[in-house]
Amino acid sequence: KAALDLSDGALYANLQALVKTGYLTESVENFEGKEQALYKITPAGKEEWFKVKNWLYKLSSEGGHEK
């Protein structure tokens, strides 16, 4: 959260959007007497992550080079 500079509300909203699209699953577990939401990437989420990661790699390797 800190590395992304996101508020709790923004992080939660983004995680919920990823759950709705089927890229993450959410479960609730009890940890030290508190309910904690746990998120797990789905196969569809992994597939999309690899697409985004490859796109970012291409963007960064082409960026800054004049043609």
mmCIF file of N, CA and C in Angstrom:
data_model
loop_
_atom_site.group_PDB
_atom_site.id
_atom_site.type_symbol
_atom_site.label_atom_id
_atom_site.label_comp_id
_atom_site.label_asym_id
_atom_site.label_seq_id
_atom_site.Cartn_x
_atom_site.Cartn_y
_atom_site.Cartn_z
ATOM 1 N N LYS A 1 0.831 -1.189 0.000
ATOM 2 C CA LYS A 1 0.000 0.000 0.000
ATOM 3 C C LYS A 1 0.872 1.248 0.000
ATOM 4 N N ALA A 2 1.857 1.283 0.868
ATOM 5 C CA ALA A 2 2.713 2.472 0.967
ATOM 6 C C ALA A 2 3.512 2.679 -0.315
ATOM 7 N N ALA A 3 3.993 1.596 -0.901
ATOM 8 C CA ALA A 3 4.794 1.712 -2.128
ATOM 9 C C ALA A 3 3.971 2.285 -3.276
ATOM 10 N N LEU A 4 2.664 2.016 -3.269
ATOM 11 C CA LEU A 4 1.789 2.521 -4.323
ATOM 12 C C LEU A 4 1.204 3.887 -3.988
ATOM 13 N N ASP A 5 1.421 4.346 -2.764
ATOM 14 C CA ASP A 5 0.902 5.633 -2.305
ATOM 15 C C ASP A 5 -0.620 5.703 -2.477
ATOM 16 N N LEU A 6 -1.308 4.653 -1.982
ATOM 17 C CA LEU A 6 -2.765 4.580 -2.068
ATOM 18 C C LEU A 6 -3.380 4.671 -0.682
ATOM 19 N N SER A 7 -4.534 5.299 -0.614
ATOM 20 C CA SER A 7 -5.292 5.307 0.641
ATOM 21 C C SER A 7 -5.961 3.948 0.803
ATOM 22 N N ASP A 8 -6.414 3.661 2.009
ATOM 23 C CA ASP A 8 -7.128 2.404 2.246
ATOM 24 C C ASP A 8 -8.347 2.284 1.343
ATOM 25 N N GLY A 9 -9.079 3.375 1.192
ATOM 26 C CA GLY A 9 -10.288 3.369 0.362
ATOM 27 C C GLY A 9 -9.982 3.098 -1.094
ATOM 28 N N ALA A 10 -8.929 3.712 -1.619
ATOM 29 C CA ALA A 10 -8.557 3.509 -3.018
ATOM 30 C C ALA A 10 -8.075 2.085 -3.242
ATOM 31 N N LEU A 11 -7.300 1.560 -2.303
ATOM 32 C CA LEU A 11 -6.811 0.187 -2.417
ATOM 33 C C LEU A 11 -7.982 -0.790 -2.406
ATOM 34 N N TYR A 12 -8.913 -0.604 -1.470
ATOM 35 C CA TYR A 12 -10.072 -1.494 -1.368
ATOM 36 C C TYR A 12 -10.912 -1.432 -2.641
ATOM 37 N N ALA A 13 -11.157 -0.237 -3.142
ATOM 38 C CA ALA A 13 -11.969 -0.088 -4.360
ATOM 39 C C ALA A 13 -11.308 -0.795 -5.540
ATOM 40 N N ASN A 14 -10.003 -0.691 -5.663
ATOM 41 C CA ASN A 14 -9.301 -1.344 -6.758
ATOM 42 C C ASN A 14 -9.296 -2.862 -6.601
ATOM 43 N N LEU A 15 -9.119 -3.336 -5.382
ATOM 44 C CA LEU A 15 -9.171 -4.787 -5.157
ATOM 45 C C LEU A 15 -10.561 -5.327 -5.473
ATOM 46 N N GLN A 16 -11.602 -4.606 -5.070
ATOM 47 C CA GLN A 16 -12.970 -5.042 -5.356
ATOM 48 C C GLN A 16 -13.245 -5.064 -6.865
ATOM 49 N N ALA A 17 -12.708 -4.088 -7.586
ATOM 50 C CA ALA A 17 -12.874 -4.068 -9.046
ATOM 51 C C ALA A 17 -12.202 -5.288 -9.670
ATOM 52 N N LEU A 18 -11.040 -5.670 -9.155
ATOM 53 C CA LEU A 18 -10.336 -6.848 -9.674
ATOM 54 C C LEU A 18 -11.082 -8.142 -9.332
ATOM 55 N N VAL A 19 -11.742 -8.164 -8.183
ATOM 56 C CA VAL A 19 -12.576 -9.316 -7.825
ATOM 57 C C VAL A 19 -13.755 -9.405 -8.786
ATOM 58 N N LYS A 20 -14.420 -8.268 -9.054
ATOM 59 C CA LYS A 20 -15.582 -8.249 -9.947
ATOM 60 C C LYS A 20 -15.232 -8.698 -11.367
ATOM 61 N N THR A 21 -14.028 -8.358 -11.827
ATOM 62 C CA THR A 21 -13.628 -8.752 -13.184
ATOM 63 C C THR A 21 -13.162 -10.205 -13.243
ATOM 64 N N GLY A 22 -13.009 -10.835 -12.080
ATOM 65 C CA GLY A 22 -12.591 -12.233 -12.052
ATOM 66 C C GLY A 22 -11.084 -12.424 -12.024
ATOM 67 N N TYR A 23 -10.340 -11.342 -11.793
ATOM 68 C CA TYR A 23 -8.878 -11.443 -11.752
ATOM 69 C C TYR A 23 -8.358 -11.824 -10.368
ATOM 70 N N LEU A 24 -9.173 -11.598 -9.335
ATOM 71 C CA LEU A 24 -8.829 -11.974 -7.968
ATOM 72 C C LEU A 24 -10.018 -12.674 -7.327
ATOM 73 N N THR A 25 -9.737 -13.524 -6.336
ATOM 74 C CA THR A 25 -10.782 -14.045 -5.462
ATOM 75 C C THR A 25 -10.535 -13.456 -4.082
ATOM 76 N N GLU A 26 -11.594 -13.350 -3.312
ATOM 77 C CA GLU A 26 -11.492 -12.790 -1.963
ATOM 78 C C GLU A 26 -12.037 -13.799 -0.969
ATOM 79 N N SER A 27 -11.324 -13.976 0.122
ATOM 80 C CA SER A 27 -11.818 -14.792 1.223
ATOM 81 C C SER A 27 -11.540 -14.023 2.512
ATOM 82 N N VAL A 28 -12.277 -14.374 3.540
ATOM 83 C CA VAL A 28 -12.102 -13.713 4.835
ATOM 84 C C VAL A 28 -11.654 -14.769 5.830
ATOM 85 N N GLU A 29 -10.579 -14.460 6.551
ATOM 86 C CA GLU A 29 -10.062 -15.372 7.566
ATOM 87 C C GLU A 29 -9.882 -14.612 8.869
ATOM 88 N N ASN A 30 -9.947 -15.347 9.947
ATOM 89 C CA ASN A 30 -9.765 -14.764 11.265
ATOM 90 C C ASN A 30 -8.289 -14.836 11.627
ATOM 91 N N PHE A 31 -7.697 -13.699 11.958
ATOM 92 C CA PHE A 31 -6.290 -13.638 12.327
ATOM 93 C C PHE A 31 -6.163 -12.810 13.595
ATOM 94 N N GLU A 32 -5.717 -13.465 14.661
ATOM 95 C CA GLU A 32 -5.561 -12.801 15.958
ATOM 96 C C GLU A 32 -6.831 -12.062 16.373
ATOM 97 N N GLY A 33 -7.966 -12.711 16.176
ATOM 98 C CA GLY A 33 -9.243 -12.156 16.602
ATOM 99 C C GLY A 33 -9.849 -11.117 15.673
ATOM 100 N N LYS A 34 -9.209 -10.857 14.545
ATOM 101 C CA LYS A 34 -9.724 -9.884 13.586
ATOM 102 C C LYS A 34 -9.958 -10.565 12.243
ATOM 103 N N GLU A 35 -11.021 -10.132 11.570
ATOM 104 C CA GLU A 35 -11.270 -10.637 10.225
ATOM 105 C C GLU A 35 -10.338 -9.933 9.240
ATOM 106 N N GLN A 36 -9.679 -10.712 8.423
ATOM 107 C CA GLN A 36 -8.760 -10.184 7.420
ATOM 108 C C GLN A 36 -9.198 -10.665 6.045
ATOM 109 N N ALA A 37 -9.255 -9.768 5.093
ATOM 110 C CA ALA A 37 -9.567 -10.142 3.712
ATOM 111 C C ALA A 37 -8.283 -10.615 3.049
ATOM 112 N N LEU A 38 -8.366 -11.755 2.395
ATOM 113 C CA LEU A 38 -7.232 -12.307 1.661
ATOM 114 C C LEU A 38 -7.602 -12.359 0.184
ATOM 115 N N TYR A 39 -6.690 -11.967 -0.652
ATOM 116 C CA TYR A 39 -6.926 -11.935 -2.094
ATOM 117 C C TYR A 39 -5.950 -12.870 -2.775
ATOM 118 N N LYS A 40 -6.464 -13.600 -3.772
ATOM 119 C CA LYS A 40 -5.636 -14.542 -4.519
ATOM 120 C C LYS A 40 -5.885 -14.313 -6.006
ATOM 121 N N ILE A 41 -4.810 -14.304 -6.768
ATOM 122 C CA ILE A 41 -4.950 -14.095 -8.208
ATOM 123 C C ILE A 41 -5.518 -15.364 -8.854
ATOM 124 N N THR A 42 -6.405 -15.175 -9.807
ATOM 125 C CA THR A 42 -7.020 -16.288 -10.524
ATOM 126 C C THR A 42 -6.205 -16.583 -11.787
ATOM 127 N N PRO A 43 -6.468 -17.716 -12.445
ATOM 128 C CA PRO A 43 -5.791 -17.969 -13.723
ATOM 129 C C PRO A 43 -6.031 -16.847 -14.743
ATOM 130 N N ALA A 44 -7.250 -16.313 -14.798
ATOM 131 C CA ALA A 44 -7.537 -15.193 -15.709
ATOM 132 C C ALA A 44 -6.745 -13.957 -15.298
ATOM 133 N N GLY A 45 -6.592 -13.742 -13.999
ATOM 134 C CA GLY A 45 -5.811 -12.620 -13.504
ATOM 135 C C GLY A 45 -4.340 -12.755 -13.861
ATOM 136 N N LYS A 46 -3.806 -13.978 -13.769
ATOM 137 C CA LYS A 46 -2.409 -14.211 -14.149
ATOM 138 C C LYS A 46 -2.207 -13.946 -15.632
ATOM 139 N N GLU A 47 -3.150 -14.425 -16.428
ATOM 140 C CA GLU A 47 -3.054 -14.216 -17.872
ATOM 141 C C GLU A 47 -3.051 -12.720 -18.201
ATOM 142 N N GLU A 48 -3.937 -11.980 -17.565
ATOM 143 C CA GLU A 48 -4.005 -10.537 -17.810
ATOM 144 C C GLU A 48 -2.752 -9.831 -17.286
ATOM 145 N N TRP A 49 -2.244 -10.279 -16.134
ATOM 146 C CA TRP A 49 -1.034 -9.675 -15.570
ATOM 147 C C TRP A 49 0.138 -9.840 -16.542
ATOM 148 N N PHE A 50 0.278 -11.035 -17.127
ATOM 149 C CA PHE A 50 1.369 -11.256 -18.079
ATOM 150 C C PHE A 50 1.218 -10.362 -19.308
ATOM 151 N N LYS A 51 -0.008 -10.137 -19.749
ATOM 152 C CA LYS A 51 -0.236 -9.224 -20.881
ATOM 153 C C LYS A 51 0.195 -7.810 -20.519
ATOM 154 N N VAL A 52 -0.214 -7.352 -19.345
ATOM 155 C CA VAL A 52 0.124 -5.996 -18.904
ATOM 156 C C VAL A 52 1.635 -5.874 -18.708
ATOM 157 N N LYS A 53 2.227 -6.878 -18.077
ATOM 158 C CA LYS A 53 3.669 -6.852 -17.827
ATOM 159 C C LYS A 53 4.443 -6.797 -19.147
ATOM 160 N N ASN A 54 4.035 -7.585 -20.127
ATOM 161 C CA ASN A 54 4.700 -7.562 -21.436
ATOM 162 C C ASN A 54 4.509 -6.215 -22.128
ATOM 163 N N TRP A 55 3.321 -5.654 -22.024
ATOM 164 C CA TRP A 55 3.052 -4.340 -22.622
ATOM 165 C C TRP A 55 3.942 -3.279 -21.970
ATOM 166 N N LEU A 56 4.052 -3.313 -20.633
ATOM 167 C CA LEU A 56 4.902 -2.352 -19.931
ATOM 168 C C LEU A 56 6.370 -2.524 -20.329
ATOM 169 N N TYR A 57 6.796 -3.772 -20.498
ATOM 170 C CA TYR A 57 8.177 -4.017 -20.914
ATOM 171 C C TYR A 57 8.424 -3.415 -22.295
ATOM 172 N N LYS A 58 7.494 -3.671 -23.211
ATOM 173 C CA LYS A 58 7.642 -3.116 -24.564
ATOM 174 C C LYS A 58 7.642 -1.597 -24.522
ATOM 175 N N LEU A 59 6.764 -1.031 -23.737
ATOM 176 C CA LEU A 59 6.671 0.419 -23.613
ATOM 177 C C LEU A 59 7.971 1.006 -23.065
ATOM 178 N N SER A 60 8.506 0.373 -22.032
ATOM 179 C CA SER A 60 9.728 0.906 -21.415
ATOM 180 C C SER A 60 10.954 0.690 -22.299
ATOM 181 N N SER A 61 10.985 -0.380 -23.060
ATOM 182 C CA SER A 61 12.157 -0.622 -23.901
ATOM 183 C C SER A 61 12.109 0.229 -25.163
ATOM 184 N N GLU A 62 10.935 0.661 -25.577
ATOM 185 C CA GLU A 62 10.816 1.534 -26.748
ATOM 186 C C GLU A 62 10.848 2.998 -26.351
ATOM 187 N N GLY A 63 10.471 3.289 -25.138
ATOM 188 C CA GLY A 63 10.433 4.678 -24.681
ATOM 189 C C GLY A 63 11.818 5.271 -24.586
ATOM 190 N N GLY A 64 11.930 6.510 -24.958
ATOM 191 C CA GLY A 64 13.191 7.195 -24.873
ATOM 192 C C GLY A 64 14.099 7.021 -26.071
ATOM 193 N N HIS A 65 13.729 6.132 -26.965
ATOM 194 C CA HIS A 65 14.518 5.920 -28.169
ATOM 195 C C HIS A 65 13.907 6.694 -29.309
ATOM 196 N N GLU A 66 14.677 7.549 -29.911
ATOM 197 C CA GLU A 66 14.163 8.299 -31.058
ATOM 198 C C GLU A 66 14.289 7.446 -32.300
ATOM 199 N N LYS A 67 13.302 7.536 -33.153
ATOM 200 C CA LYS A 67 13.319 6.754 -34.393
ATOM 201 C C LYS A 67 13.529 7.647 -35.566
#
